[in-house]
XYZ file of C-alpha atoms in Angstrom:
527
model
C 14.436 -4.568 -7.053
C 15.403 -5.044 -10.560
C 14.013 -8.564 -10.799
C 11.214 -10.188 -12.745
C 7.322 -10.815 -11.234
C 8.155 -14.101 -10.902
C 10.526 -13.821 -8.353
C 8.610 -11.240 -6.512
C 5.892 -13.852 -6.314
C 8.176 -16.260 -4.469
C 9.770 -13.800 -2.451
C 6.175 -12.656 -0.925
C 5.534 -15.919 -0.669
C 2.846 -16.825 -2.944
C 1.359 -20.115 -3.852
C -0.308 -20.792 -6.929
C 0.944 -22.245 -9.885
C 1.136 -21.790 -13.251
C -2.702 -22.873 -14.631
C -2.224 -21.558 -18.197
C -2.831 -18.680 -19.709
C -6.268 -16.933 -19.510
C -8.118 -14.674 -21.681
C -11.202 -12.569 -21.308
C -14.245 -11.242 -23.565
C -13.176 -7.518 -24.499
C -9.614 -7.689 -24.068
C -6.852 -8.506 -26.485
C -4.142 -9.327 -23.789
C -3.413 -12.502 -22.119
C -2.948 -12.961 -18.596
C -0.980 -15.714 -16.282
C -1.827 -16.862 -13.169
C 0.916 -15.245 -11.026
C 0.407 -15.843 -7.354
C -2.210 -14.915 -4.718
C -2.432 -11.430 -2.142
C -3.935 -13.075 1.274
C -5.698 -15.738 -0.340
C -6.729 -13.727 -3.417
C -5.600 -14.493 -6.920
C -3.447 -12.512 -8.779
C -2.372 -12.093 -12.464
C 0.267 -10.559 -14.397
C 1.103 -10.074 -18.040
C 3.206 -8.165 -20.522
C 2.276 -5.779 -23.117
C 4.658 -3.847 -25.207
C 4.064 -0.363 -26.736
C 5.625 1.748 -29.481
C 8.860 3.297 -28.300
C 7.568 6.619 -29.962
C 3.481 6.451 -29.203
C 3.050 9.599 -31.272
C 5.365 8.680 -34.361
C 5.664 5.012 -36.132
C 8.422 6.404 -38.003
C 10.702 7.749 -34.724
C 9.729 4.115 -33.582
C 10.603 1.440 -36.216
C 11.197 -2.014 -34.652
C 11.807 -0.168 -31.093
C 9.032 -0.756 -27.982
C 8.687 -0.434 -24.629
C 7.426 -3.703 -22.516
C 5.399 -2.562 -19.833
C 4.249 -5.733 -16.762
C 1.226 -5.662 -15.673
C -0.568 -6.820 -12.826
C -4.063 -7.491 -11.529
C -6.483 -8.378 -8.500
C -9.596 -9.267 -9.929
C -12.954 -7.930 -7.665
C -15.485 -10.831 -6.774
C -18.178 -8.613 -8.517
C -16.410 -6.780 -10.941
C -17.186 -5.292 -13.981
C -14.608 -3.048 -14.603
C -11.238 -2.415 -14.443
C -9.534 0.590 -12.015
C -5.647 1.316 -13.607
C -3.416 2.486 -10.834
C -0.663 4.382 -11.453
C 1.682 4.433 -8.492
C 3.404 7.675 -8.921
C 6.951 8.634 -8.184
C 7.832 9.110 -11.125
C 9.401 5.466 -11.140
C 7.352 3.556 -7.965
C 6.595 -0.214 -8.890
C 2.681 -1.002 -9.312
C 3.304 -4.679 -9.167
C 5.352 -4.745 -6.329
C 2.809 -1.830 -4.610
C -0.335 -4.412 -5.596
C 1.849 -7.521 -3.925
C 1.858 -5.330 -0.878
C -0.618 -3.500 -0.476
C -3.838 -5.102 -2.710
C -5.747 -6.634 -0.014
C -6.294 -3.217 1.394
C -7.021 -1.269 -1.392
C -9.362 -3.542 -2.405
C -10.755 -2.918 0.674
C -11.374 0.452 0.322
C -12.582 0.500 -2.741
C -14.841 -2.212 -3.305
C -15.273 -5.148 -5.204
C -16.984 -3.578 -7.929
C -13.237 -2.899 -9.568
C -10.230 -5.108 -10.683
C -7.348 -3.319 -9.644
C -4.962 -3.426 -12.296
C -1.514 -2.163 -11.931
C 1.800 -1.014 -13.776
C 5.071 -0.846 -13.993
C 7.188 2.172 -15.936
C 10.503 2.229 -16.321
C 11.511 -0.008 -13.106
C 11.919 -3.462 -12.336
C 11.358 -5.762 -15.355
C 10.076 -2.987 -17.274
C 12.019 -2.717 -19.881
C 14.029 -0.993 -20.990
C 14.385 0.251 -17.673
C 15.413 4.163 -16.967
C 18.592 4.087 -16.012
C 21.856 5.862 -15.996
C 24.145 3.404 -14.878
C 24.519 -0.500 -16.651
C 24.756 -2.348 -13.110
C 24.190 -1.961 -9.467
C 27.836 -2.178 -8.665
C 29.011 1.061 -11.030
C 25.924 2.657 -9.227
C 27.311 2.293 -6.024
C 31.302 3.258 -6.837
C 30.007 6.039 -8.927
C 26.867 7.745 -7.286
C 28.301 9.134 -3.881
C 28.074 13.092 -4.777
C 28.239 15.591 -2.198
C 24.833 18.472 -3.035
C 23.158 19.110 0.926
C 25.524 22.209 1.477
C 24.229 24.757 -1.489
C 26.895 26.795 -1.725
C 29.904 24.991 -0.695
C 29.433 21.582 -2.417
C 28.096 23.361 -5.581
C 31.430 22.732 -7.653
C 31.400 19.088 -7.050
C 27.297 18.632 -7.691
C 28.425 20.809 -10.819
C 31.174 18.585 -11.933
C 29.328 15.071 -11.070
C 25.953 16.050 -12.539
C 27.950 16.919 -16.274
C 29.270 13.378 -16.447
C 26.155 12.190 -15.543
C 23.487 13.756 -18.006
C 26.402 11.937 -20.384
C 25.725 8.506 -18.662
C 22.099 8.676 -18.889
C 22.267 9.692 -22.159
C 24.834 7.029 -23.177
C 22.939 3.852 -21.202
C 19.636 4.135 -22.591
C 19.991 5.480 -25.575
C 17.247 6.547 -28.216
C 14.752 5.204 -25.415
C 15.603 7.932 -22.960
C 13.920 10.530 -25.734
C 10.670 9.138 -24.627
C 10.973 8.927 -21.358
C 8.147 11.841 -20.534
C 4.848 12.152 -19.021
C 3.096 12.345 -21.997
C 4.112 8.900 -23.653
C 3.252 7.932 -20.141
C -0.344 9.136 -20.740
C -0.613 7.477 -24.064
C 1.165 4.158 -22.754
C -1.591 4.199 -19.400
C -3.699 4.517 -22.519
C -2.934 1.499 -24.499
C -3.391 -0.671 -21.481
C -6.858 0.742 -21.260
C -7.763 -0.194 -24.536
C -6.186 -3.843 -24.288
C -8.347 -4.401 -21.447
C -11.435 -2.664 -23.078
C -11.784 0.772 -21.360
C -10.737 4.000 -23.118
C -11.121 6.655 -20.694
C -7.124 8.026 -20.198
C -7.234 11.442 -22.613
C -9.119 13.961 -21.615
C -12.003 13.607 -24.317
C -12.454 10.096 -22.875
C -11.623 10.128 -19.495
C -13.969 9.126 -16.806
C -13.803 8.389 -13.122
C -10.680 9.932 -12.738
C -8.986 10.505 -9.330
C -5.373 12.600 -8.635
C -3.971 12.360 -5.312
C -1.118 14.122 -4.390
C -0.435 16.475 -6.950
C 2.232 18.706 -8.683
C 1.824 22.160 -10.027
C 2.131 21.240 -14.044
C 2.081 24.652 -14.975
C 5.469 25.042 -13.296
C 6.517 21.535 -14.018
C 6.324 22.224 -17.728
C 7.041 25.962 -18.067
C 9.373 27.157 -15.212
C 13.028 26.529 -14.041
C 12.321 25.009 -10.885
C 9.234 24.248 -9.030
C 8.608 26.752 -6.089
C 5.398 25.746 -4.991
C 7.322 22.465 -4.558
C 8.297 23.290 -0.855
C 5.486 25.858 0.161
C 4.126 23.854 3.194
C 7.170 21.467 4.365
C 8.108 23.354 7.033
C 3.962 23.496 8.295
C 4.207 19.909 8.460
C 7.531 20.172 10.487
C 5.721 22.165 12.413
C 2.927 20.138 12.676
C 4.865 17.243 13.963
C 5.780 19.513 17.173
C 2.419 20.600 17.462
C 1.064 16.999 17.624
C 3.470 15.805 19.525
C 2.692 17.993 22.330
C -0.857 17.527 22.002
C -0.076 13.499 22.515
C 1.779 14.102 25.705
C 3.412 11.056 27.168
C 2.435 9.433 23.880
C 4.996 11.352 22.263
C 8.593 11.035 24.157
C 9.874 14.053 22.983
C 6.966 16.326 24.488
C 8.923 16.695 28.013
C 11.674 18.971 26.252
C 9.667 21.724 26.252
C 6.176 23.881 26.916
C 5.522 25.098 23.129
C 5.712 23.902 19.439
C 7.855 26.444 18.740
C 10.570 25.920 21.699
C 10.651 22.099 20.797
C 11.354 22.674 17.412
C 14.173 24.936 18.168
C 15.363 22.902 20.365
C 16.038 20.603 17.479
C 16.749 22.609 15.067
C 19.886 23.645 17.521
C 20.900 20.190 18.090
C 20.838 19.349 14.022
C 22.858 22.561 13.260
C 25.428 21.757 16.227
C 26.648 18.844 14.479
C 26.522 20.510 10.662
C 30.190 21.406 10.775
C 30.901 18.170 13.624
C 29.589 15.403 12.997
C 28.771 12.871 15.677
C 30.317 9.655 16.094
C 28.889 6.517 16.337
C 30.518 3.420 17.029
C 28.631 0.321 17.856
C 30.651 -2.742 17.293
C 33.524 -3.441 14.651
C 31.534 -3.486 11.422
C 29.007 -1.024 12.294
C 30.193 2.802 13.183
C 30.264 5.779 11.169
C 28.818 9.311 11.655
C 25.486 11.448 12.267
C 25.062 15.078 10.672
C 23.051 17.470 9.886
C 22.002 16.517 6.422
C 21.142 12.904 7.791
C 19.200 14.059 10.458
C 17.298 16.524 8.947
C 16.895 14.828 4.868
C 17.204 11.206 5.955
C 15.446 11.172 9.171
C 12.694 13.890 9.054
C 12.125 15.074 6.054
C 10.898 11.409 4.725
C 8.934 11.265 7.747
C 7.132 14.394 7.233
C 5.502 12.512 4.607
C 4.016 9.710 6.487
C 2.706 10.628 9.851
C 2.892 7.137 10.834
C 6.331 7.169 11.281
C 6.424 10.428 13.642
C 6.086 8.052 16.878
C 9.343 6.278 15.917
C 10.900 9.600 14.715
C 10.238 11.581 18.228
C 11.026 8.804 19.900
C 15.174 8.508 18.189
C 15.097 12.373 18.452
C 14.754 12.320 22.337
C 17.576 10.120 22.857
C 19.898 12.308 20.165
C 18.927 15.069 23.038
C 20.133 12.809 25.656
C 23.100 12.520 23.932
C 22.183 8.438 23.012
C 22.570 8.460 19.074
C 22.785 4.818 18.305
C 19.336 4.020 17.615
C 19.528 7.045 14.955
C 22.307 6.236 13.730
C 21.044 2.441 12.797
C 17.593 4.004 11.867
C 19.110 7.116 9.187
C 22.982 7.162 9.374
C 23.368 4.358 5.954
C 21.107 3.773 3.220
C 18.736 5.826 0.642
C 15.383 6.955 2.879
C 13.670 6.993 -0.280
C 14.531 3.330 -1.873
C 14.858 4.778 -5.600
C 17.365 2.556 -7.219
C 16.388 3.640 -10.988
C 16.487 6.843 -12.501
C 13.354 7.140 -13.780
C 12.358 10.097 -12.213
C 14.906 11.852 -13.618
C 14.219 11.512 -17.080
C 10.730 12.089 -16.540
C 11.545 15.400 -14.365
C 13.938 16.358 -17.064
C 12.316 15.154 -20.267
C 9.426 16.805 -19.295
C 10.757 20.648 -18.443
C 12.844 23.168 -19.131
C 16.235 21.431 -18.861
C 19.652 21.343 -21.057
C 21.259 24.530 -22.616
C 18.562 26.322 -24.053
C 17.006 26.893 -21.075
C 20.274 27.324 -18.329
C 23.029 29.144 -18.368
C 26.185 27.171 -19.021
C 28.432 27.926 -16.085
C 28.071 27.041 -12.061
C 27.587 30.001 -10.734
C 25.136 31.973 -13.159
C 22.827 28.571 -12.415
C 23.587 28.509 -8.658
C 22.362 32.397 -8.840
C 18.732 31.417 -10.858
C 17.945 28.586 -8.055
C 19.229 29.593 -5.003
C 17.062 32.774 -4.035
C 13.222 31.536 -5.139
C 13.581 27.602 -4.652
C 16.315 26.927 -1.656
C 16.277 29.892 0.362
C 13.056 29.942 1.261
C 12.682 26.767 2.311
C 14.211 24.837 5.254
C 14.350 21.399 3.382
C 14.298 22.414 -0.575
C 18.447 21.949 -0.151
C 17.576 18.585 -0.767
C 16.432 18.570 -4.084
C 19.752 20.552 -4.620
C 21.960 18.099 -6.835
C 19.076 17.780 -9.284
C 18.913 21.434 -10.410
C 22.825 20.765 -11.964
C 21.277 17.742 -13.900
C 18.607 20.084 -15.161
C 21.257 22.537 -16.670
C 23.245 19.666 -18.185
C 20.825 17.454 -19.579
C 21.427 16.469 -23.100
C 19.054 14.300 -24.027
C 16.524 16.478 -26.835
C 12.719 16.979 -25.968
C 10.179 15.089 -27.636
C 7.197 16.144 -26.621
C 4.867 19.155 -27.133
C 3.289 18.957 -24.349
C 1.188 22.383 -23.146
C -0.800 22.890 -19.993
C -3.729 24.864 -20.455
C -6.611 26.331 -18.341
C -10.651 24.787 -18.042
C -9.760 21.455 -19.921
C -12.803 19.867 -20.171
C -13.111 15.884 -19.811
C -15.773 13.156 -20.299
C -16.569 13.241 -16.925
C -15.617 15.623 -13.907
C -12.247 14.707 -12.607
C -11.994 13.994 -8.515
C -8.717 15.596 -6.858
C -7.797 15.015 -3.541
C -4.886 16.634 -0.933
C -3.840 16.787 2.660
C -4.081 19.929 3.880
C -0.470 20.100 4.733
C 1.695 18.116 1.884
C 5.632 18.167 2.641
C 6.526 18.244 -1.409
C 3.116 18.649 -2.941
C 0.826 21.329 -1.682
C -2.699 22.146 -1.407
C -1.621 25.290 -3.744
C -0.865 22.796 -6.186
C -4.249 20.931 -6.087
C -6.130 24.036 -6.614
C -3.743 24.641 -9.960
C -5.649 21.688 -11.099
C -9.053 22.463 -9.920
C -8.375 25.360 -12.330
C -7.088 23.687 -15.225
C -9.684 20.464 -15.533
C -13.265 22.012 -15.728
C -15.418 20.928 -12.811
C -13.412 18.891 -11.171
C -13.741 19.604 -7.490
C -11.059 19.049 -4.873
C -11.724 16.852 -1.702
C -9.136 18.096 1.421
C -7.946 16.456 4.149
C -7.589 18.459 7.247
C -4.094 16.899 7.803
C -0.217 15.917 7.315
C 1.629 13.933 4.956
C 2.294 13.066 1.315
C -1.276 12.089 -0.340
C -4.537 11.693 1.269
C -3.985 7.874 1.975
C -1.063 9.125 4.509
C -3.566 9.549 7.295
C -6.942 7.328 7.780
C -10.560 9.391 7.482
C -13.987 7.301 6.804
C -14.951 10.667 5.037
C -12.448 10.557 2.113
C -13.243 6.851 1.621
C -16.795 7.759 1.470
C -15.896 10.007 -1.152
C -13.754 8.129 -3.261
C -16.424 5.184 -3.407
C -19.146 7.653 -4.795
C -16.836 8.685 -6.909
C -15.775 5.326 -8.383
C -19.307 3.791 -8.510
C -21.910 6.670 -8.878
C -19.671 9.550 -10.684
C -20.535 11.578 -7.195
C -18.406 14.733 -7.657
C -18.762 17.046 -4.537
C -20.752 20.189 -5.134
C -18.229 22.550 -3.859
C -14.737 22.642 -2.114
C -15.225 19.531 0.754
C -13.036 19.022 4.051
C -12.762 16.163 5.777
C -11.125 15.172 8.853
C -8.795 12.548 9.949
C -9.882 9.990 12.122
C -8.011 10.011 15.292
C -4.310 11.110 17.047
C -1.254 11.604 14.848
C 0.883 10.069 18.038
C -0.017 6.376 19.301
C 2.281 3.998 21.682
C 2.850 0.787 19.232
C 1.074 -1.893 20.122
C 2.759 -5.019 21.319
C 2.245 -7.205 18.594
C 3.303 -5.079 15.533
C 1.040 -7.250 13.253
C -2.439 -5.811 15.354
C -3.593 -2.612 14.825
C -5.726 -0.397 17.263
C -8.758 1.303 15.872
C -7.953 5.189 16.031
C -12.152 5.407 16.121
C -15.136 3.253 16.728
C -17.548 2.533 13.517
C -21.442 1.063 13.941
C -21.228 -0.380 10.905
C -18.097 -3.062 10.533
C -18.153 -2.076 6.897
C -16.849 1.278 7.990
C -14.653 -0.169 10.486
C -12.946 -2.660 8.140
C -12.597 0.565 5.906
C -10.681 2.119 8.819
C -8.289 -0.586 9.449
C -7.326 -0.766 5.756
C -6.779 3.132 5.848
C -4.216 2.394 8.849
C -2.596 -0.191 7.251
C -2.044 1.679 4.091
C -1.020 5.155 6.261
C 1.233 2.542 8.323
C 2.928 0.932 4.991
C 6.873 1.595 5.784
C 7.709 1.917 1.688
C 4.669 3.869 0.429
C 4.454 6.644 -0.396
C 8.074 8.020 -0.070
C 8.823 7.331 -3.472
C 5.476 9.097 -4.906
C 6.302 12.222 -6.569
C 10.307 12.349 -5.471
């Protein structure tokens, strides 16, 4: 939604008015009474950063404006920066959402302060196209088949590296992770805590992590896709264990058969697609690509949508495919309607000339046997590897990952066991490169640790946030209850997957569910 905070307040229906502007001891920002999250307050400012953080003179006049947003604790002391991932996932629009139950989680020790890069009202904001309308006409680009839409994913992605370029100008140079770091670290000092660079850094948590050693320094990222297909199979697995709680258990005996069986139906319609025609306005067609990139490859990341998922799947058996057809057959599964993650993807790596060969089929050859081979649902990601070769805008960082970087205070990393597009193997990549940190798994599925609810990584996190509590060695925890659950009858009351003595705990729980539950996050994180 490319509109300002102000109308997001309205449109989530907040209530308070303007009071006037506030200021606090310590900080040299001021903040505006902006709206309330379930009864509690919340404020928002603006602060605007060099365009170049590492060079005045590649600056001038230029800057970023970054919004900012915050839920202050009832006995806070300090300030917890959120960064909502993506690259390009809105932390005001996240905090509107889902506040309430992060501050449940966490404690009221913290203000939760949020931020928003490159999206929304941030501004300028990364984009390759001037309106929504020339998005639209101009984006539809055929990339799922590897090898036989390659020429036109070719073709498009060369006059689009020229768009991005072109729209946002000398802003797009500094697009990049690192100016991230050092605008994160900005805000940290306006609000009086300087612990973003490694030197200063304390209490710092990653969830859900890429490999930066590849992200920096290779092509493409293979570890990307390592354990996808485990969560596929995971969702068979689970399914079976839930029985009737899972429709499509009663096509067949094993994990194995059921996901064949699938896999067959998704691959009969690859060269035919299905036909769907509900009324006069709404008709079109199911395929493969929308069943398995729009339909379950998002889902893989969230576990809470697997009951819904199964559920559309068992009727596509039956040969009913209108509910799929309404649930994946329009629309982007993954609601990114800016571009930043491209320029940070691209920005940051090896991208543009120097590093790809110039023609199609040289670059089709350096992608296709380690990155989409291998992998049932790294096709996907296949349009962006043509940007990659063709982007034109020049590097501005220096940016080198190293090995045992050591920080003010032990960082805290935490994965699922099973992470659809980033793996466990990439968590331990940075267990190796920040000294002492210590990783904290989830036995589980799905993108992030807050995809599934489990008391024990709460637990964590809080000691963590409060005491500096870093694990002693490598910790596993386990997720609290079934994967597959009939939905209850009012959508707005959730069932307690566990029972807790202490309603601490339990109120904990609920929040976990709610956040697992969230239909919009965390898709966008790290896609």
């Amino acid at each position: 939604m490319n509109i300002p905070w102000r109308n997001l307040i309205r449109e989530h229906g907040c209530s308070h008015h303007k009071t006037g502007l506030q200021t606090y001891v310590g900080e040299k920002i001021t903040w505006e009474a902006c709206g309330d999250v379930k009864g509690r307050p919340v404020e928002c400012s603006n602060m605007t950063v060099p365009m170049d953080q590492f060079n005045a003179t590649n600056s001038g006049d230029k800057v970023f404006t970054i919004p900012l947003i915050r839920m202050r604790g009832k006995s806070a002391t300090q300030n917890l920066l959120l960064n909502p991932g993506g690259p390009g996932g809105s932390g005001i629009e996240f905090l509107f959402r889902r506040g309430e139950q992060l501050s449940t989680i966490v404690g009221e020790g913290f203000h939760l302060l949020s931020l928003t890069l490159g999206v929304n009202n941030s501004t300028p904001s990364a984009t390759c196209y001037p309106d929504k309308d020339t998005r639209r006409s101009l984006s539809q680009v055929r990339y799922q088949r590897v090898i036989e839409d390659s020429p036109e994913a070719y073709a498009f992605a060369k006059n689009f590296v020229q768009a991005c370029a072109y729209t946002m100008g000398e802003h797009g140079l500094y697009i990049n992770t690192p100016q991230t770091a050092a605008d994160m670290n900005s805000i940290l000092d306006a609000v009086d805590l300087r612990w973003s660079f490694p030197e200063r850094s304390r209490r710092v948590i990653i969830d859900g992590v890429v490999n930066q050693f590849d992200w920096y320094n290779e092509l493409a990222n293979e570890e990307d896709f390592s354990d996808t297909v485990h969560v596929f199979e995971g969702l068979f697995d689970q399914c079976l264990k839930a029985g009737e709680n899972c429709t499509l258990s009663t096509f067949a005996k094993s994990k194995d058969e059921l996901m064949n069986k699938v896999l067959e139906f998704a691959n009969s319609i690859y060269d035919e697609p299905l036909s769907v025609y509900v009324n006069n306005t709404v008709w079109g067609t199911l395929d493969y690509f929308k069943i398995m990139y729009s339909a379950v490859f998002p889902a893989l990341y969230k576990p809470a949508n697997w009951y819904d998922l199964a559920d559309r799947l068992a009727k596509l058996l039956e040969g009913n495919a209108t509910e799929g057809f309404l649930a994946y057959g329009k629309g982007d599964p993954w609601g990114m309607y800016f571009d930043a993650n491209y320029f940070v993807t691209m920005n940051d790596g090896k991208s543009g000339p120097k590093f790809w060969p110039l023609d199609r089929v040289t670059a089709l050859k350096e992608i296709i046997e380690p990155v989409l081979n291998p992998s049932l649902f790294a096709p996907s990601s296949n349009g962006g590897f043509y940007v990659k070769q063709h982007w034109t805008v020049p590097k501005t960082h220096n940016y080198v990952p190293k090995l045992g970087v050591k920080t003010a205070h032990p960082l805290l990393i935490l994965s699922t066991t099973y992470d659809p597009i980033c793996p466990l193997v990439s968590a331990r990549s940075a267990n190796k490169a920040f000294a002492d940190s210590q990783i904290v798994e989830v036995k589980g599925y799905g993108h992030c640790s807050m995809a599934v609810a489990s008391a024990c990584i709460a637990k964590h996190v809080r000691g963590f946030l409060y005491n500096g509590t870093v694990p002693k060695s490598y910790t596993q925890c386990e997720v609290d209850g079934p994967y597959f659950i009939k939905p209850e009858q009012d959508e707005k009351t959730l069932t307690a997957l566990r029972e807790f003595d202490d309603p601490k705990d339990m109120k904990i729980h609920m929040a976990q569910l709610e956040l697992a539950r969230d239909p919009d996050w965390p898709l966008w994180s790290r896609w």
